[in-house]
mmCIF file of C-alpha atoms in Angstrom:
data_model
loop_
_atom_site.group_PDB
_atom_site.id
_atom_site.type_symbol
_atom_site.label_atom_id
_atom_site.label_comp_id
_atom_site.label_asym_id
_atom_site.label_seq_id
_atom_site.Cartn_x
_atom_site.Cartn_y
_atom_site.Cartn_z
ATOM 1 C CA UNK G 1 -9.993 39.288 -1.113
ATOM 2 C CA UNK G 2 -8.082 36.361 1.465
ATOM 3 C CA UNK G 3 -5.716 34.064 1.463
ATOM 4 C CA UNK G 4 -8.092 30.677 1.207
ATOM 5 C CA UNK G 5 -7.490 27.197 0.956
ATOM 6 C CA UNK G 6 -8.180 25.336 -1.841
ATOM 7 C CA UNK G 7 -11.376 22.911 -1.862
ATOM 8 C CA UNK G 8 -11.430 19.857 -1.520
ATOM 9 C CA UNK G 9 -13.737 16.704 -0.429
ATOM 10 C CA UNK G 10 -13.433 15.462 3.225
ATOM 11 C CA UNK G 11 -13.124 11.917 4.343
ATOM 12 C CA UNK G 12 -16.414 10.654 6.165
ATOM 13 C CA UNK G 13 -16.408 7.294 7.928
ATOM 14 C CA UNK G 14 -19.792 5.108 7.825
ATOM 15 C CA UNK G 15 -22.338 5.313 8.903
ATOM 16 C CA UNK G 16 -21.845 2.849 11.155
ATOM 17 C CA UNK G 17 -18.217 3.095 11.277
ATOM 18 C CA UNK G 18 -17.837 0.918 14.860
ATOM 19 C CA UNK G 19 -19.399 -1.846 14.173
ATOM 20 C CA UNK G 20 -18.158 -2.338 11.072
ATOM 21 C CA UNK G 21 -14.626 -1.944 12.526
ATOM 22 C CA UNK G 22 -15.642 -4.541 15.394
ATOM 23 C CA UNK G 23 -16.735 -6.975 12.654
ATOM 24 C CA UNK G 24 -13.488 -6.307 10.968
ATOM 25 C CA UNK G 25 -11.303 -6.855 14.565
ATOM 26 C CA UNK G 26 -13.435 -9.825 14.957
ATOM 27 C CA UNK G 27 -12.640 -11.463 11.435
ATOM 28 C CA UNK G 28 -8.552 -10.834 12.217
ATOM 29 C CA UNK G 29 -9.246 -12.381 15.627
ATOM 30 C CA UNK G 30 -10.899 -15.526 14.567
ATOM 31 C CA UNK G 31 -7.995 -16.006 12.237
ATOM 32 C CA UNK G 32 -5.236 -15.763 14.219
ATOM 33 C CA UNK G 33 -6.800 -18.143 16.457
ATOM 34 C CA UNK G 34 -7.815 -20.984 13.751
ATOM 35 C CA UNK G 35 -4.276 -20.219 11.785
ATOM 36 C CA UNK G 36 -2.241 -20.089 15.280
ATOM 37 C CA UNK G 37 -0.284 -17.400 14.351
ATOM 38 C CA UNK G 38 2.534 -17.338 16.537
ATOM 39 C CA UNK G 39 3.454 -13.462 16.950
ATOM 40 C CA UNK G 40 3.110 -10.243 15.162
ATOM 41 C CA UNK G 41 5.798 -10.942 12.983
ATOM 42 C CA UNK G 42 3.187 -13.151 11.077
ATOM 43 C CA UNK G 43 0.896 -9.989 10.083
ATOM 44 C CA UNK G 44 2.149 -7.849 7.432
ATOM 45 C CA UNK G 45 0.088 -4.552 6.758
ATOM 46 C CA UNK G 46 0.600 -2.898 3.309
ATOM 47 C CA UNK G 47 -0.985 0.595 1.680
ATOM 48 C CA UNK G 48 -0.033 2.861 -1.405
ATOM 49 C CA UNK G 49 0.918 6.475 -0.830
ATOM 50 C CA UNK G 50 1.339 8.811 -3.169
ATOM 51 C CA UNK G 51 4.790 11.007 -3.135
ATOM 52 C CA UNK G 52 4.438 14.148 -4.681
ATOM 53 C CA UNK G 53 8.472 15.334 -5.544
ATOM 54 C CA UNK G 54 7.142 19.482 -5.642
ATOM 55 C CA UNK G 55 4.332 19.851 -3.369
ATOM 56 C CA UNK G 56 2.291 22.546 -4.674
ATOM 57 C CA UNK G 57 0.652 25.736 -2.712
ATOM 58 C CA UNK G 58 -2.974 24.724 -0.815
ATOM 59 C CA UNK G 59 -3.742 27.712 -0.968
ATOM 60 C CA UNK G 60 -3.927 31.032 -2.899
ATOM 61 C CA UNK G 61 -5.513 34.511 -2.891
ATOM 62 C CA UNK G 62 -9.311 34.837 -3.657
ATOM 63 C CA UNK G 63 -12.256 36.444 -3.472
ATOM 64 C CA UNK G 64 -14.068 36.657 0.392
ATOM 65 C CA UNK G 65 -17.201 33.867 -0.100
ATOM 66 C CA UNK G 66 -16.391 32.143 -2.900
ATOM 67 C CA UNK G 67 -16.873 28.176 -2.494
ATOM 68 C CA UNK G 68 -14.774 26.560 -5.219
ATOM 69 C CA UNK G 69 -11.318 27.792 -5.475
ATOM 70 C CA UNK G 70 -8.737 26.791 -7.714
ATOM 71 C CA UNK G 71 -4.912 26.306 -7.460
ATOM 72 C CA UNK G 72 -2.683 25.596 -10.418
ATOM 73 C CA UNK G 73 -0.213 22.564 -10.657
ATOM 74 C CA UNK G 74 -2.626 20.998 -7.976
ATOM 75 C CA UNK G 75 -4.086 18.252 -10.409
ATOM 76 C CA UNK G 76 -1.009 17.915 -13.035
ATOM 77 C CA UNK G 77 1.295 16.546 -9.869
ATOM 78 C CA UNK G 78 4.666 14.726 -10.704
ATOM 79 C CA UNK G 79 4.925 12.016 -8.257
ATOM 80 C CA UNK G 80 5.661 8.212 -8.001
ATOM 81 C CA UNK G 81 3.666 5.965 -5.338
ATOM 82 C CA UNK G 82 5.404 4.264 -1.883
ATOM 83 C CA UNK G 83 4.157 0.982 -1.056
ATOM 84 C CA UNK G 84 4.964 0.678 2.773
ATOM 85 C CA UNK G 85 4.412 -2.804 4.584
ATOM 86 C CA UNK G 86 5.190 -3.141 8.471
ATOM 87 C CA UNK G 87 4.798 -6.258 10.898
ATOM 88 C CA UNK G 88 2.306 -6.033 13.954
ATOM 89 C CA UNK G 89 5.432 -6.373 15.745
ATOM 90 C CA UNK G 90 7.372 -4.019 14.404
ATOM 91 C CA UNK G 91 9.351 -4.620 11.666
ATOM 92 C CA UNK G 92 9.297 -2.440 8.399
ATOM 93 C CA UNK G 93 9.223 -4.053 4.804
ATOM 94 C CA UNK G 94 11.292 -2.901 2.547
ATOM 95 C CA UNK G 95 9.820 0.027 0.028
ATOM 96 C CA UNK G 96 8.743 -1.012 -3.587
ATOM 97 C CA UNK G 97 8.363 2.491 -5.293
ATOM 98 C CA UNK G 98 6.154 2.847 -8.168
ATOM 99 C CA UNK G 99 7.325 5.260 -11.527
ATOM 100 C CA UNK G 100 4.903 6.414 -14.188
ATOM 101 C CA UNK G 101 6.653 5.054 -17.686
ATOM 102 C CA UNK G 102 7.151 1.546 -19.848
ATOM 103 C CA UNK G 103 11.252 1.008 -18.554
ATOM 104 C CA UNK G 104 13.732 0.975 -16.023
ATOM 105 C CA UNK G 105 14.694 4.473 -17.440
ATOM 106 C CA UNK G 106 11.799 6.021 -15.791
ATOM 107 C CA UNK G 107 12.957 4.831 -12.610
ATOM 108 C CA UNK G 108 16.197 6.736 -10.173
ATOM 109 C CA UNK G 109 19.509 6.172 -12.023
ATOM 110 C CA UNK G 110 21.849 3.540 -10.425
ATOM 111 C CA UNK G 111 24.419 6.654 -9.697
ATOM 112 C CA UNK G 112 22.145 7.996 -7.959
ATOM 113 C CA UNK G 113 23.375 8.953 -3.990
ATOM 114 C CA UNK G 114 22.359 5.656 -1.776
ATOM 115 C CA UNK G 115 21.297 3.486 -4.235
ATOM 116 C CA UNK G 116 23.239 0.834 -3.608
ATOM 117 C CA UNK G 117 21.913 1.315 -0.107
ATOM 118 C CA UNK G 118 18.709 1.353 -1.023
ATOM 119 C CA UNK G 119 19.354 -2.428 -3.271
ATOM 120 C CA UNK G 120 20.842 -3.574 0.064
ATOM 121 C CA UNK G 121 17.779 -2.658 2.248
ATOM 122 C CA UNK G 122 15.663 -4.683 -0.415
ATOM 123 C CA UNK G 123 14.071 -1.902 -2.053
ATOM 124 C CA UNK G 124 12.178 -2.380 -5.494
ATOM 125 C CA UNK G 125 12.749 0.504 -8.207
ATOM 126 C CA UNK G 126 9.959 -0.283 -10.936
ATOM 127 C CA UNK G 127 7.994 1.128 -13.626
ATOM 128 C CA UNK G 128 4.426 0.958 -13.945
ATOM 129 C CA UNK G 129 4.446 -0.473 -17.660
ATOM 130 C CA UNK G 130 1.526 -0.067 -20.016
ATOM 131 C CA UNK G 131 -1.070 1.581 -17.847
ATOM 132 C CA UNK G 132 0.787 5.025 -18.283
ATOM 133 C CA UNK G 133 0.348 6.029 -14.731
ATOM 134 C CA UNK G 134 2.762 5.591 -11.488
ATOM 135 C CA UNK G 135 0.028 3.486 -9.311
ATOM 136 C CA UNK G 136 -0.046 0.183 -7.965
ATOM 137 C CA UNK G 137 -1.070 -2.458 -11.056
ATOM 138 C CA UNK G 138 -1.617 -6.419 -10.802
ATOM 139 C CA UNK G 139 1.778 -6.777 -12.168
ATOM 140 C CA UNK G 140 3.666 -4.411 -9.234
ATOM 141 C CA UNK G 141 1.026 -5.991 -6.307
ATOM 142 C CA UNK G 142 2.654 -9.512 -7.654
ATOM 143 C CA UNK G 143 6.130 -8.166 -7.759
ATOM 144 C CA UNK G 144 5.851 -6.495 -3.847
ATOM 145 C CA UNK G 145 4.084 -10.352 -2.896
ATOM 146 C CA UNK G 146 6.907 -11.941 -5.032
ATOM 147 C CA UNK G 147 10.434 -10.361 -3.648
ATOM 148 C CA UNK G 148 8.919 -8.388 -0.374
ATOM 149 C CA UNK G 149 6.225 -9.863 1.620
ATOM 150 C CA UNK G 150 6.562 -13.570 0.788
ATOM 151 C CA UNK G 151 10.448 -13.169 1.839
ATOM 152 C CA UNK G 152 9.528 -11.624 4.931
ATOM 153 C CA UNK G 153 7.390 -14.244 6.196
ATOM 154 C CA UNK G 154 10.000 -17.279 4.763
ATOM 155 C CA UNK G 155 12.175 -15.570 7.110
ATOM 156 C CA UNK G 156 9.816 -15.483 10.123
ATOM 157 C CA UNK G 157 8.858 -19.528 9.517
ATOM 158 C CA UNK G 158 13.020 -19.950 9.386
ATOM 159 C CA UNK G 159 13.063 -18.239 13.122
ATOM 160 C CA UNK G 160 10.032 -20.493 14.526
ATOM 161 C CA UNK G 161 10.963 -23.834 13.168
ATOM 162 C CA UNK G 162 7.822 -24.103 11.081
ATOM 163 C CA UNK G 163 7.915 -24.178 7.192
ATOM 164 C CA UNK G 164 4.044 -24.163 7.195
ATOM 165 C CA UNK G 165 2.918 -21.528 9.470
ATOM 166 C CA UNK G 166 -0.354 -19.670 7.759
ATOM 167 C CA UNK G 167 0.528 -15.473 7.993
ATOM 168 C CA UNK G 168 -1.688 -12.870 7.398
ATOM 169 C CA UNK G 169 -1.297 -10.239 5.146
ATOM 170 C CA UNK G 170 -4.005 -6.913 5.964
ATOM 171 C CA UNK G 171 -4.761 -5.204 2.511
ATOM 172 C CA UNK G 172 -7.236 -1.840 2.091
ATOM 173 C CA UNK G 173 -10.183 -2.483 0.012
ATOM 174 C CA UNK G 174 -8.692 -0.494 -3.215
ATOM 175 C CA UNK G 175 -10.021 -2.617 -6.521
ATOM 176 C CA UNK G 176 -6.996 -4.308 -7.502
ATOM 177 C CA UNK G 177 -6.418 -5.524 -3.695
ATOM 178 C CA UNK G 178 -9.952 -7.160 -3.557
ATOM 179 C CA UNK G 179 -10.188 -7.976 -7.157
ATOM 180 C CA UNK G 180 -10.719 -11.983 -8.587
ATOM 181 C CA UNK G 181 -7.475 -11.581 -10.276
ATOM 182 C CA UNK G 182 -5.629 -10.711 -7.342
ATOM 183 C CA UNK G 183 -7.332 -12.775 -4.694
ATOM 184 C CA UNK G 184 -7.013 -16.077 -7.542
ATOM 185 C CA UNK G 185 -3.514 -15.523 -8.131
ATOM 186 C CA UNK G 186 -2.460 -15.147 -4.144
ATOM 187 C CA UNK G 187 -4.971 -18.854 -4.007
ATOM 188 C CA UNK G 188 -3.177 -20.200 -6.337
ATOM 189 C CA UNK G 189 0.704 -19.038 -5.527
ATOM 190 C CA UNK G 190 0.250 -18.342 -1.863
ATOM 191 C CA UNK G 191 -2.655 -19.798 -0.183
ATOM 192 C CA UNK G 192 -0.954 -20.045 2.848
ATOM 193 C CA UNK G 193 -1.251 -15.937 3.094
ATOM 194 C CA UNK G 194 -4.495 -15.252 4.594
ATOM 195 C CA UNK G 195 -5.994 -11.710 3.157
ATOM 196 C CA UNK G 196 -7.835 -9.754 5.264
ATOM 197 C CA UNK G 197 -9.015 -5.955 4.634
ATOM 198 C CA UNK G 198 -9.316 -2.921 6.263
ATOM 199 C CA UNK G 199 -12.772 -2.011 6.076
ATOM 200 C CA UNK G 200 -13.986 0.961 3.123
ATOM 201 C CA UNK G 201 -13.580 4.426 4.218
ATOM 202 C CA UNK G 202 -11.958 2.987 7.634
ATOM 203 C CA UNK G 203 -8.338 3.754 7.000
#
C-alpha cells in the first residue's frame, strides 16, 4: 500500500491547438478594428467556476499499481458556482454567485458578515431555479448580461462621450454560451455586444 492520488482525466489541447488560437486572436483583432473599440475597458471576459465550500481529500491510501482509485465525498460536492468577468484593462466585474435551489432562501442570509458590502460592490446572490443544480442557466447568463456586464459597458460609453460604441464581450464555448437561445436573445436585447469565444479545450 501508498498514499495515491485519486484519478482523474487530464486536459489535452488540439490537435492543432496554435492555429486554432491564431484564428481565434485574429477574429478578436478584426473586430476591434471594424467596431473601433476604443480601449480595453470595452472587452469584458467572463467564465464559471465552481466553489467547492469543503474541499475534499485528492488523495487516499491504496493498493501499489492499482489504476482507478476512489475517494469518497469527491463526486457528492456542496458547492455554488462564481461567475467572474474582468476588462482587458483591468477592471473586475462584480461576482454573480450561483446556489443550487428554487428561492432566495438557498442563497447567504442578508445577516450574513459583509453582505451589505457585498450589495454595494454589485454582487448578485441568486438561485438556480428549476434545473435543481447550482450552474450557470439561460435565466442567470441573462441576469449577469442584465445588471453586470451591460452596466459596465453603459459606464465606459458615459467616460468616452459615445452612447453607441460596439464592446465585446469574450465567452468560452460551454453550450448555453454558444447556444441559439443565448446568441438570439443577446441579437435581439444587445446587438451592440459583439460575442466572441475562446476556442474548445483552449482555456
Amino acid at each position: 500500500w501508498s498514499l495515491r492520488q485519486s484519478t482523474r482525466a487530464a486536459h489535452k489541447f488540439p490537435d492543432d491547438v496554435d492555429e486554432v488560437l491564431k484564428q481565434a486572436h485574429q477574429r478578436m483583432a478584426a473586430v476591434v478594428r471594424e467596431e473601433e473599440i476604443p480601449d480595453g475597458g470595452f472587452i469584458v471576459n467572463i467564465d464559471q467556476t465552481q466553489v467547492v465550500y469543503a474541499m475534499g481529500p485528492e488523495g487516499t491510501w491504496n493498493q501499489r499499481g492499482v489504476k482507478q482509485v476512489s475517494v469518497t465525498g469527491k463526486e457528492e460536492k456542496r458547492a455554488f458556482t462564481l461567475v467572474v468577468g474582468v476588462s482587458a484593462s483591468g477592471d473586475v466585474l462584480p461576482f454573480q454567485a450561483i446556489f443550487a435551489g428554487k428561492t432566495d432562501a438557498s442563497c447567504p442570509s442578508k445577516n450574513s458578515p459583509f453582505y451589505a458590502k457585498a450589495m454595494e460592490y454589485g454582487f448578485q446572490f441568486i438561485p438556480s431555479g428549476i434545473s435543481g443544480n447550482y450552474w450557470s442557466n439561460q435565466q442567470t447568463m441573462r441576469l449577469l448580461i442584465i445588471h453586470i456586464v451591460a452596466p459596465y459597458f453603459f459606464k465606459q460609453r458615459k467616460r468616452v462621450g459615445d452612447d453607441s460604441q460596439p464592446c465585446i464581450l469574450q465567452l468560452d464555448c460551454w453550450s448555453v454560451h454558444r447556444s441559439e437561445e443565448f446568441r438570439t436573445w443577446m441579437r435581439e436585447n444587445y446587438p451592440w455586444i459583439r460575442l466572441q469565444y475562446v476556442p474548445g479545450g483552449c482555456t
